[in-house]
Coordinates of C-alpha atoms in Angstrom, one line a residue:
X24 CA 10.7 4.3 -4.5
X25 CA 11.8 7.6 -3.8
X26 CA 12.4 8.3 -0.4
X27 CA 10.3 9.6 2.3
X28 CA 10.5 11.7 5.5
X29 CA 7.7 13.3 7.2
X30 CA 8.6 17.2 7.8
X31 CA 6.9 18.9 10.8
X32 CA 8.8 22.8 10.4
X33 CA 6.9 26.3 11.3
X34 CA 8.3 29.4 9.8
X35 CA 8.0 32.9 11.3
X36 CA 8.2 36.5 10.5
X37 CA 11.8 38.4 10.7
X38 CA 13.3 41.6 9.2
X39 CA 16.5 41.7 7.8
X40 CA 17.7 43.2 11.6
X41 CA 16.1 39.8 13.1
X42 CA 18.6 37.8 15.4
X43 CA 18.0 35.0 16.8
X44 CA 17.1 34.3 20.8
X45 CA 19.0 33.1 22.7
X46 CA 17.2 28.9 21.9
X47 CA 20.1 27.4 24.3
X48 CA 17.0 28.5 27.0
X49 CA 14.5 26.1 25.5
X50 CA 14.2 23.5 27.4
X51 CA 15.8 19.7 26.5
X52 CA 18.7 22.1 24.2
X53 CA 22.5 21.4 25.7
X54 CA 23.7 23.4 23.0
X55 CA 22.8 25.4 19.8
X56 CA 25.5 24.5 17.3
X57 CA 26.0 27.4 14.3
X58 CA 26.3 25.4 11.0
X59 CA 26.9 28.5 9.1
X60 CA 25.3 29.9 5.4
X61 CA 24.1 27.4 2.3
X62 CA 22.8 28.3 -0.6
X63 CA 20.0 27.2 -1.9
X64 CA 18.6 27.4 -5.3
X65 CA 15.0 25.9 -6.1
X66 CA 13.3 26.3 -9.7
X67 CA 8.9 24.9 -8.3
X68 CA 6.9 23.5 -11.5
X69 CA 3.5 23.5 -11.6
X70 CA 0.5 23.4 -14.4
X71 CA 0.0 27.3 -15.8
X72 CA -2.9 27.0 -14.1
X73 CA -1.4 26.3 -10.9
X74 CA -3.2 22.7 -10.2
X75 CA -0.6 21.9 -7.5
X76 CA -0.6 24.9 -5.3
X77 CA -4.3 24.5 -5.4
X78 CA -4.0 21.6 -3.4
X79 CA -1.2 22.7 -1.2
X80 CA 1.1 20.2 -3.4
X81 CA 4.6 21.7 -4.0
X82 CA 7.2 19.8 -6.2
X83 CA 10.8 21.3 -6.7
X84 CA 14.4 21.3 -8.3
X85 CA 17.0 22.4 -5.7
X86 CA 20.7 22.3 -5.8
X87 CA 22.7 23.3 -3.0
X88 CA 23.0 21.9 0.6
X89 CA 22.8 18.0 2.1
X90 CA 19.8 16.9 -0.1
X91 CA 19.8 18.9 -3.6
X92 CA 17.8 17.0 -6.1
X93 CA 13.9 16.6 -6.8
X94 CA 11.3 17.2 -3.9
X95 CA 7.8 16.3 -4.1
X96 CA 5.6 17.1 -0.8
X97 CA 2.3 16.5 0.0
X98 CA 0.2 17.9 3.0
X99 CA -0.7 15.6 6.2
X100 CA -2.1 19.4 8.1
X101 CA -0.8 22.2 9.9
X102 CA 2.7 22.3 9.3
X103 CA 3.0 18.9 8.2
X104 CA 3.8 17.2 5.0
X105 CA 5.2 14.7 3.5
X106 CA 8.7 14.8 1.9
X107 CA 9.4 12.4 -0.9
X108 CA 13.3 13.3 -2.7
X109 CA 14.7 11.7 -5.8
X110 CA 18.4 12.2 -7.3
X111 CA 19.0 15.3 -9.3
X112 CA 18.3 15.1 -13.3
X113 CA 17.4 17.0 -15.5
X114 CA 13.7 15.9 -16.1
X115 CA 11.5 15.4 -14.1
X116 CA 11.6 11.6 -12.3
X117 CA 9.5 8.7 -13.6
X118 CA 8.0 8.2 -9.9
X119 CA 6.9 11.7 -9.6
X120 CA 5.1 11.5 -13.0
X121 CA 3.2 9.0 -11.2
X122 CA 2.0 10.8 -8.5
X123 CA 0.7 14.1 -9.5
X124 CA -0.7 12.1 -12.8
X125 CA -4.5 12.6 -11.1
X126 CA -3.9 16.1 -10.6
X127 CA -1.8 16.9 -13.8
X128 CA -3.3 14.8 -16.2
X129 CA -2.2 16.0 -19.7
X130 CA -1.0 19.3 -19.1
X131 CA 2.3 19.9 -18.7
X132 CA 4.9 21.4 -16.0
X133 CA 6.6 24.0 -16.7
X134 CA 9.0 27.0 -14.1
X135 CA 6.6 28.8 -12.2
X136 CA 8.8 30.2 -9.7
X137 CA 12.7 29.8 -8.8
X138 CA 13.5 30.7 -5.2
X139 CA 17.7 31.9 -4.7
X140 CA 17.6 31.2 -0.5
X141 CA 20.7 32.2 1.8
X142 CA 20.2 29.7 4.4
X143 CA 22.0 30.3 7.9
X144 CA 21.9 26.9 10.1
X145 CA 21.8 26.6 14.0
X146 CA 20.8 23.3 14.6
X147 CA 19.5 22.3 18.3
X148 CA 20.9 19.4 20.5
X149 CA 20.5 17.7 23.1
X150 CA 23.0 16.6 26.3
X151 CA 24.2 13.5 23.7
X152 CA 25.2 15.6 20.7
X153 CA 21.5 14.4 19.1
X154 CA 19.4 16.5 16.8
X155 CA 16.6 17.8 18.5
X156 CA 15.5 20.7 15.7
X157 CA 16.2 22.5 13.0
X158 CA 16.1 26.7 13.3
X159 CA 17.4 28.9 9.7
X160 CA 17.1 32.0 9.1
X161 CA 16.1 32.4 5.5
X162 CA 16.6 35.5 3.4
X163 CA 14.8 34.3 0.6
X164 CA 14.7 36.3 -3.1
X165 CA 11.3 34.9 -5.8
X166 CA 11.4 35.2 -9.3
X167 CA 7.6 34.7 -11.0
X168 CA 8.8 32.0 -14.2
X169 CA 6.3 32.3 -17.5
X170 CA 6.9 28.8 -19.1
X171 CA 9.5 30.1 -21.3
X172 CA 11.2 31.0 -17.8
X173 CA 11.0 35.0 -18.5
X174 CA 11.6 36.8 -15.6
X175 CA 7.6 37.7 -15.0
X176 CA 8.0 39.4 -11.7
X177 CA 10.4 39.4 -7.9
X178 CA 10.3 39.6 -4.2
X179 CA 12.5 39.1 -1.3
X180 CA 11.6 38.6 2.3
X181 CA 13.5 36.9 5.3
X182 CA 11.9 34.4 7.6
X183 CA 13.0 32.2 10.3
X184 CA 11.8 28.8 9.7
X185 CA 11.8 25.7 13.0
X186 CA 12.0 22.1 11.6
X187 CA 12.1 19.3 14.5
X188 CA 14.3 16.4 13.6
X189 CA 13.4 13.2 12.4
X190 CA 11.0 11.3 14.9
X191 CA 11.0 14.5 17.4
X192 CA 8.4 15.2 19.6
X193 CA 5.7 18.0 17.7
X194 CA 5.9 19.8 21.6
X195 CA 9.9 20.8 21.5
X196 CA 8.5 23.5 18.3
X197 CA 5.8 24.2 20.5
X198 CA 8.6 25.4 23.4
X199 CA 10.9 27.0 20.8
X200 CA 7.7 28.7 19.3
X201 CA 7.2 30.4 23.4
X202 CA 10.9 31.7 23.1
X203 CA 10.7 32.9 19.7
X204 CA 7.4 34.6 21.1
X205 CA 9.0 36.2 23.7
X206 CA 11.9 37.4 21.4
X207 CA 8.6 39.4 19.4
X208 CA 8.9 37.2 17.0
X209 CA 5.8 36.2 15.2
X210 CA 4.0 33.4 13.0
X211 CA 4.4 34.1 9.5
X212 CA 0.9 34.0 7.6
X213 CA 2.0 32.2 4.3
X214 CA 2.2 28.4 5.2
X215 CA 5.0 27.9 3.0
X216 CA 7.7 29.9 0.4
X217 CA 6.2 28.9 -2.5
X218 CA 2.7 30.4 -1.6
X219 CA 4.1 33.0 -0.3
X220 CA 6.0 33.6 -3.8
X221 CA 2.9 33.2 -6.2
X222 CA 0.9 35.4 -4.0
X223 CA 3.4 38.5 -3.8
X224 CA 3.8 37.8 -7.2
X225 CA 0.7 37.5 -9.1
X226 CA -0.9 39.3 -11.9
X227 CA -3.1 42.0 -10.7
X228 CA -6.3 39.9 -11.1
X229 CA -9.6 41.1 -12.6
X230 CA -13.0 41.6 -9.9
X231 CA -14.2 37.9 -9.4
X232 CA -17.6 37.3 -10.3
X233 CA -19.8 38.0 -6.9
X234 CA -20.5 34.4 -5.1
X235 CA -22.8 33.3 -2.1
X236 CA -23.8 36.2 -0.3
X237 CA -24.8 39.5 -2.4
X238 CA -25.6 39.5 -6.1
X239 CA -23.9 42.6 -8.1
X240 CA -26.8 44.4 -8.0
X241 CA -26.5 44.1 -4.3
X242 CA -29.6 41.5 -3.9
X243 CA -29.0 39.0 -1.7
X244 CA -28.3 35.6 -3.2
X245 CA -30.8 32.5 -3.4
X246 CA -30.0 30.0 -0.3
X247 CA -28.8 27.1 -1.7
X248 CA -30.8 24.7 -3.7
X249 CA -30.8 21.0 -4.2
X250 CA -28.6 20.7 -6.7
X251 CA -26.5 23.1 -5.2
X252 CA -25.6 20.8 -2.5
X253 CA -26.0 17.2 -4.5
X254 CA -22.9 19.2 -6.3
X255 CA -21.2 20.2 -3.5
X256 CA -21.2 16.1 -2.6
X257 CA -19.9 14.9 -5.7
X258 CA -17.2 17.6 -6.3
X259 CA -16.0 16.8 -2.8
X260 CA -15.8 12.6 -3.2
X261 CA -14.3 13.6 -7.0
X262 CA -11.2 15.9 -5.1
X263 CA -11.0 12.7 -3.2
X264 CA -10.2 10.1 -5.3
X265 CA -7.7 12.4 -7.1
X266 CA -6.1 13.0 -3.4
X267 CA -6.0 10.0 -3.2
X268 CA -4.3 8.4 -6.2
X269 CA -1.2 9.5 -4.6
X270 CA -1.5 7.7 -1.2
X271 CA -2.5 4.2 -3.0
X272 CA 0.6 4.4 -5.6
X273 CA 2.9 4.6 -2.3
X274 CA 0.9 1.8 -0.4
X275 CA -0.3 3.8 1.9
X276 CA -2.5 2.1 4.9
X277 CA -6.7 2.0 3.9
X278 CA -5.8 4.6 1.2
X279 CA -7.1 1.4 -1.3
X280 CA -10.0 1.5 0.8
X281 CA -10.6 5.2 1.1
X282 CA -10.4 5.3 -2.9
X283 CA -12.8 2.7 -3.1
X284 CA -15.5 4.7 -1.1
X285 CA -15.1 7.8 -3.0
X286 CA -15.6 6.1 -5.6
X287 CA -19.1 4.4 -4.7
X288 CA -20.0 6.9 -3.0
X289 CA -20.2 9.4 -6.1
X290 CA -21.3 6.5 -8.2
X291 CA -24.1 5.9 -5.3
X292 CA -24.9 9.9 -5.4
X293 CA -25.7 9.6 -9.0
X294 CA -27.8 7.1 -9.6
X295 CA -29.7 7.9 -6.4
X296 CA -30.2 12.1 -7.3
X297 CA -31.3 10.9 -10.8
X298 CA -34.2 13.3 -9.8
X299 CA -31.5 16.3 -10.2
X300 CA -29.1 15.2 -12.5
X301 CA -29.7 13.9 -16.3
X302 CA -29.3 10.6 -16.5
X303 CA -28.3 10.8 -19.7
X304 CA -25.3 12.2 -18.7
X305 CA -24.5 10.6 -16.0
X306 CA -25.1 7.1 -16.4
X307 CA -22.1 6.5 -18.6
X308 CA -19.5 8.4 -15.9
X309 CA -21.7 6.0 -13.3
X310 CA -20.5 2.8 -15.3
X311 CA -17.3 3.8 -15.2
X312 CA -16.9 4.6 -11.8
X313 CA -17.8 1.1 -11.2
X314 CA -15.3 -0.1 -13.5
X315 CA -12.7 1.8 -11.3
X316 CA -14.6 0.1 -7.9
X317 CA -14.2 -3.1 -9.3
X318 CA -10.8 -2.8 -10.0
X319 CA -9.8 -1.4 -7.1
X320 CA -11.6 -4.0 -5.1
X321 CA -9.4 -6.6 -6.3
X322 CA -6.5 -5.4 -4.1
X323 CA -8.9 -3.6 -1.6
X324 CA -10.7 -7.2 -0.6
X325 CA -7.7 -9.2 -0.5
X326 CA -6.4 -6.5 1.8
X327 CA -9.4 -7.2 4.5
X328 CA -9.5 -11.0 3.3
X329 CA -5.6 -11.5 4.9
X330 CA -6.1 -9.3 7.5
X331 CA -9.1 -11.5 8.7
X332 CA -7.5 -14.7 8.0
X333 CA -4.4 -14.0 10.3
X334 CA -6.4 -12.6 13.0
X335 CA -9.2 -15.8 13.0
X336 CA -5.4 -17.6 13.1
X337 CA -3.8 -15.7 16.1
X338 CA -6.9 -16.3 18.3
X339 CA -6.5 -20.3 17.8
X340 CA -4.5 -22.0 20.7
X341 CA -1.3 -23.1 19.7
X342 CA -2.0 -27.0 19.9
X343 CA -4.6 -26.5 17.3
X344 CA -2.7 -24.9 14.5
X345 CA -1.7 -28.4 12.5
X346 CA 1.3 -28.6 10.0
X347 CA 2.4 -25.6 8.4
X348 CA -0.3 -23.4 8.7
X349 CA 0.9 -20.0 8.8
X350 CA 3.5 -20.7 6.4
X351 CA 0.7 -21.2 3.9
X352 CA -1.3 -18.5 4.6
X353 CA 1.7 -16.1 4.1
X354 CA 2.6 -17.4 1.3
X355 CA -0.8 -17.4 -0.2
X356 CA -1.6 -13.7 1.0
X357 CA 2.0 -12.4 -0.5
X358 CA 1.3 -14.5 -4.1
X359 CA -2.4 -12.8 -4.4
X360 CA -1.8 -9.2 -2.6
X361 CA 1.4 -8.7 -4.6
X362 CA -0.2 -9.5 -8.4
X363 CA -3.7 -7.5 -6.9
X364 CA -1.7 -4.1 -6.1
X365 CA 0.4 -4.7 -9.5
X366 CA -3.3 -4.2 -11.3
X367 CA -4.2 -1.8 -9.0
X368 CA -1.5 0.4 -10.1
X369 CA -1.9 -0.2 -13.5
X370 CA -5.4 1.1 -13.4
X371 CA -4.0 4.4 -12.2
X372 CA -2.2 4.3 -14.9
X373 CA -4.3 4.0 -17.9
X374 CA -5.8 6.0 -19.9
X375 CA -9.6 5.1 -19.1
X376 CA -8.9 6.0 -15.6
X377 CA -7.7 9.4 -17.3
X378 CA -10.8 9.9 -18.6
X379 CA -13.2 9.1 -16.3
X380 CA -10.9 12.0 -14.3
X381 CA -11.6 14.6 -17.2
X382 CA -15.4 13.2 -18.0
X383 CA -15.9 14.0 -13.9
X384 CA -14.0 17.4 -14.6
X385 CA -16.7 17.9 -17.6
X386 CA -19.5 17.1 -15.3
X387 CA -19.0 19.4 -12.7
X388 CA -18.1 22.2 -14.9
X389 CA -21.3 22.2 -16.7
X390 CA -23.8 20.2 -14.7
X391 CA -26.9 18.9 -16.7
X392 CA -29.6 19.4 -13.9
X393 CA -33.2 19.1 -13.7
X394 CA -35.7 21.2 -12.6
X395 CA -36.0 19.3 -9.4
X396 CA -32.3 20.9 -8.7
X397 CA -34.1 24.3 -8.2
X398 CA -36.2 22.9 -5.6
X399 CA -35.2 23.6 -1.4
X400 CA -33.3 20.6 -0.1
X401 CA -35.6 20.3 2.2
X402 CA -38.2 19.3 -0.5
X403 CA -36.4 16.9 -2.5
X404 CA -33.9 15.0 -0.8
X405 CA -35.1 13.1 1.4
X406 CA -37.3 12.2 -1.8
X407 CA -34.5 10.5 -2.8
X408 CA -33.5 8.7 0.4
X409 CA -36.5 7.5 1.1
X410 CA -36.7 6.0 -2.7
X411 CA -33.1 4.0 -1.4
X412 CA -34.7 3.0 1.7
X413 CA -38.1 1.5 0.4
X414 CA -35.4 -0.6 -1.5
X415 CA -33.2 -1.6 1.4
X416 CA -36.6 -2.9 2.9
X417 CA -37.9 -5.3 -0.3
X418 CA -33.8 -7.0 0.4
X419 CA -33.8 -7.0 3.7
X420 CA -37.4 -8.5 4.5
X421 CA -36.3 -10.9 2.0
X422 CA -33.4 -11.9 3.4
X423 CA -35.3 -13.0 6.6
X424 CA -37.7 -14.7 4.8
X425 CA -35.2 -17.3 3.2
X426 CA -33.6 -20.2 5.1
X427 CA -30.1 -20.6 6.0
X428 CA -28.0 -21.1 3.1
X429 CA -26.6 -20.3 -0.6
X430 CA -30.0 -18.1 -1.2
X431 CA -30.3 -16.6 1.8
X432 CA -26.5 -15.6 1.8
X433 CA -26.8 -14.1 -2.1
X434 CA -30.2 -12.1 -0.4
X435 CA -27.5 -10.8 2.2
X436 CA -25.2 -9.1 0.3
X437 CA -27.9 -7.5 -2.4
X438 CA -29.8 -6.3 1.5
X439 CA -25.5 -4.6 2.2
X440 CA -25.4 -3.1 -1.0
X441 CA -28.5 -2.0 -0.5
X442 CA -27.9 -0.5 2.6
X443 CA -24.8 1.5 1.5
X444 CA -26.5 3.1 -1.1
X445 CA -28.7 4.2 1.4
X446 CA -26.3 5.5 3.8
X447 CA -24.6 7.0 1.3
X448 CA -27.4 9.4 -0.3
X449 CA -28.3 9.8 3.7
X450 CA -24.4 11.8 4.2
X451 CA -24.8 13.7 0.8
X452 CA -27.9 15.3 2.6
X453 CA -26.8 15.7 5.5
X454 CA -25.1 19.5 5.0
X455 CA -28.5 20.2 4.1
X456 CA -30.9 18.4 6.2
X457 CA -28.8 18.3 9.8
X458 CA -28.7 16.0 12.8
X459 CA -31.9 13.5 11.2
X460 CA -30.0 13.0 8.4
X461 CA -26.9 11.8 10.4
X462 CA -28.7 10.0 12.4
X463 CA -30.9 8.0 9.9
X464 CA -27.0 7.4 8.4
X465 CA -26.0 6.1 11.8
X466 CA -28.4 3.6 11.6
X467 CA -28.1 2.2 8.1
X468 CA -24.6 2.2 9.2
X469 CA -25.4 -0.4 12.3
X470 CA -26.8 -2.2 9.2
X471 CA -24.7 -2.4 7.0
X472 CA -21.6 -3.2 9.2
X473 CA -23.7 -6.1 10.4
X474 CA -24.2 -7.3 6.9
X475 CA -20.7 -6.9 5.7
X476 CA -19.2 -9.0 8.3
X477 CA -21.9 -11.8 7.3
X478 CA -20.7 -11.2 4.2
X479 CA -16.5 -11.5 5.0
X480 CA -17.5 -14.6 6.5
X481 CA -18.6 -16.0 2.9
X482 CA -16.2 -15.0 1.2
X483 CA -13.4 -16.0 3.6
X484 CA -15.0 -19.4 3.9
X485 CA -14.3 -19.8 0.5
X486 CA -10.7 -19.0 1.1
X487 CA -10.1 -21.6 3.7
X488 CA -11.6 -24.1 1.0
X489 CA -9.4 -23.5 -1.1
X490 CA -6.1 -22.9 1.4
X491 CA -7.6 -26.7 2.9
X492 CA -7.5 -28.3 -0.6
X493 CA -3.3 -27.3 -1.4
X494 CA -2.7 -28.3 1.8
X495 CA -4.0 -31.8 1.7
X496 CA -2.9 -32.1 -2.1
X497 CA 0.6 -31.3 -0.5
X498 CA 0.1 -33.4 2.1
X499 CA -0.2 -31.5 5.1
X500 CA -3.0 -31.1 7.7
X501 CA -6.2 -29.5 6.6
X502 CA -7.5 -29.7 10.4
X503 CA -7.0 -26.6 10.9
X504 CA -8.2 -25.3 7.7
X505 CA -11.4 -26.7 8.4
X506 CA -11.6 -25.5 11.9
X507 CA -11.6 -22.1 11.0
X508 CA -14.2 -22.9 8.4
X509 CA -16.4 -23.8 11.3
X510 CA -15.5 -20.6 13.0
X511 CA -17.0 -18.4 9.7
X512 CA -19.9 -20.6 9.7
X513 CA -20.7 -19.8 13.5
X514 CA -20.1 -16.0 12.1
X515 CA -22.6 -16.3 9.6
X516 CA -25.0 -17.5 11.7
X517 CA -24.7 -15.5 14.8
X518 CA -24.7 -12.3 12.5
X519 CA -28.5 -13.5 10.6
X520 CA -30.0 -14.2 14.4
X521 CA -29.0 -9.9 14.7
X522 CA -30.4 -9.3 12.3
X523 CA -34.4 -9.4 12.9
X524 CA -33.5 -6.8 15.5
X525 CA -30.7 -4.5 14.3
X526 CA -33.5 -4.4 11.2
X527 CA -35.8 -3.5 13.3
X528 CA -33.9 -0.3 15.3
X529 CA -33.4 1.0 11.6
X530 CA -36.6 0.8 10.0
X531 CA -38.1 3.0 13.1
X532 CA -41.0 4.9 11.4
X533 CA -40.1 8.1 13.9
X534 CA -36.6 8.1 12.2
X535 CA -38.1 7.9 8.5
X536 CA -40.7 10.5 9.9
X537 CA -37.4 12.8 11.6
X538 CA -36.0 12.9 8.3
X539 CA -38.9 14.1 6.3
X540 CA -39.0 17.2 8.5

């Protein structure tokens, strides 16, 4: 795996005559060490249509300086990026190719910009000589490249860059900025050198077509329709899947869960809003989204189960933990999680997943809208949400009617899935319907959470029984596993007792009336 670091930096406008102020007067700085000038030569790569730049991703091959090699940067927040590094080579590192796959697809990467910088480096050090930040004056020459590497246009500028030291306090950059501003130096309007180079060397474009607001004839465009809102939601979830792909590959916390949620929300929207989008076109996409969610669930469900069992074990007094319980749980968790993670990455590397991403792009490029899509969102969206609510009501009532046991467990699980669909439907409608849809979604989330905890207890009991059988076969005490099983039974019973009241609050008529407007 590539080396990774969190990059926190700020950029400022400068001219060839700009000089740094005395930064030793910044609070916490004991001395400023001049490290000299370094020559940097970087070629930035992207697709022909600049897909990486559109998502604020940066891929470059740089020579010169102490970190020569391939660099791939992912945005985290304003002025904050995660930078991954691989050694210098002639071809794109394989690890980077995987991380970029959801954006690049089968398009080729070509050199788009070359930046040659003379970097005059200054280190801000504390009293112990530890690095607080690096401040540099960069004199940059940029040239736009075509796919063949020929120069299309060039530009040049000078800027100041302040980068926080690893594990430094971001507030320190505030102090540096105050000193720079006092000297008349202002923040840059460009978030990165690449974005500035692309903007200043871009070929002249034709005037863009009229968007929201005024039509070419000067008439006010119609308000967004129900179809506009649904497509905006679908686009947002599609973009989330592509954006979360690299995080899943890097095994970042909660990334699998978030990608699975985006997949489920997308599938739910296609099913809920069938009066807006033709199901003949969306059902095949929905089937592939179901497949992807199932594959992601193998890893995510194991992650949730591991956390739950560890938490339950930690709650027990030490006197009730008999035998090598923690060791067995650790070995079992590692074996199951490692296998599921390998499978998840293999899915993301597969052709089927790539075809799904392409089909989503095609769906958005030419949406199969039905007549209802042209209607006002306040009329059409509540109808779809309340239809999903009716399905949930039927399943919840059935679950409440059954006696405790296997059949009730299954009914509760079905009600949970229905509650999730209602919640997602209401969340999708919220931009159009406002607070009533938000409150409705909140009530549905409460139902979903309670039913989800019940289902998690069912899954945990199955795992605990398996662990108990393994422990017994190995001649180990099974007492602790049985104790944990009993506690999970108690959790399920408690959730079943809470369900009638939670469902009563979620099914108040005034909530449904508010949603209908």
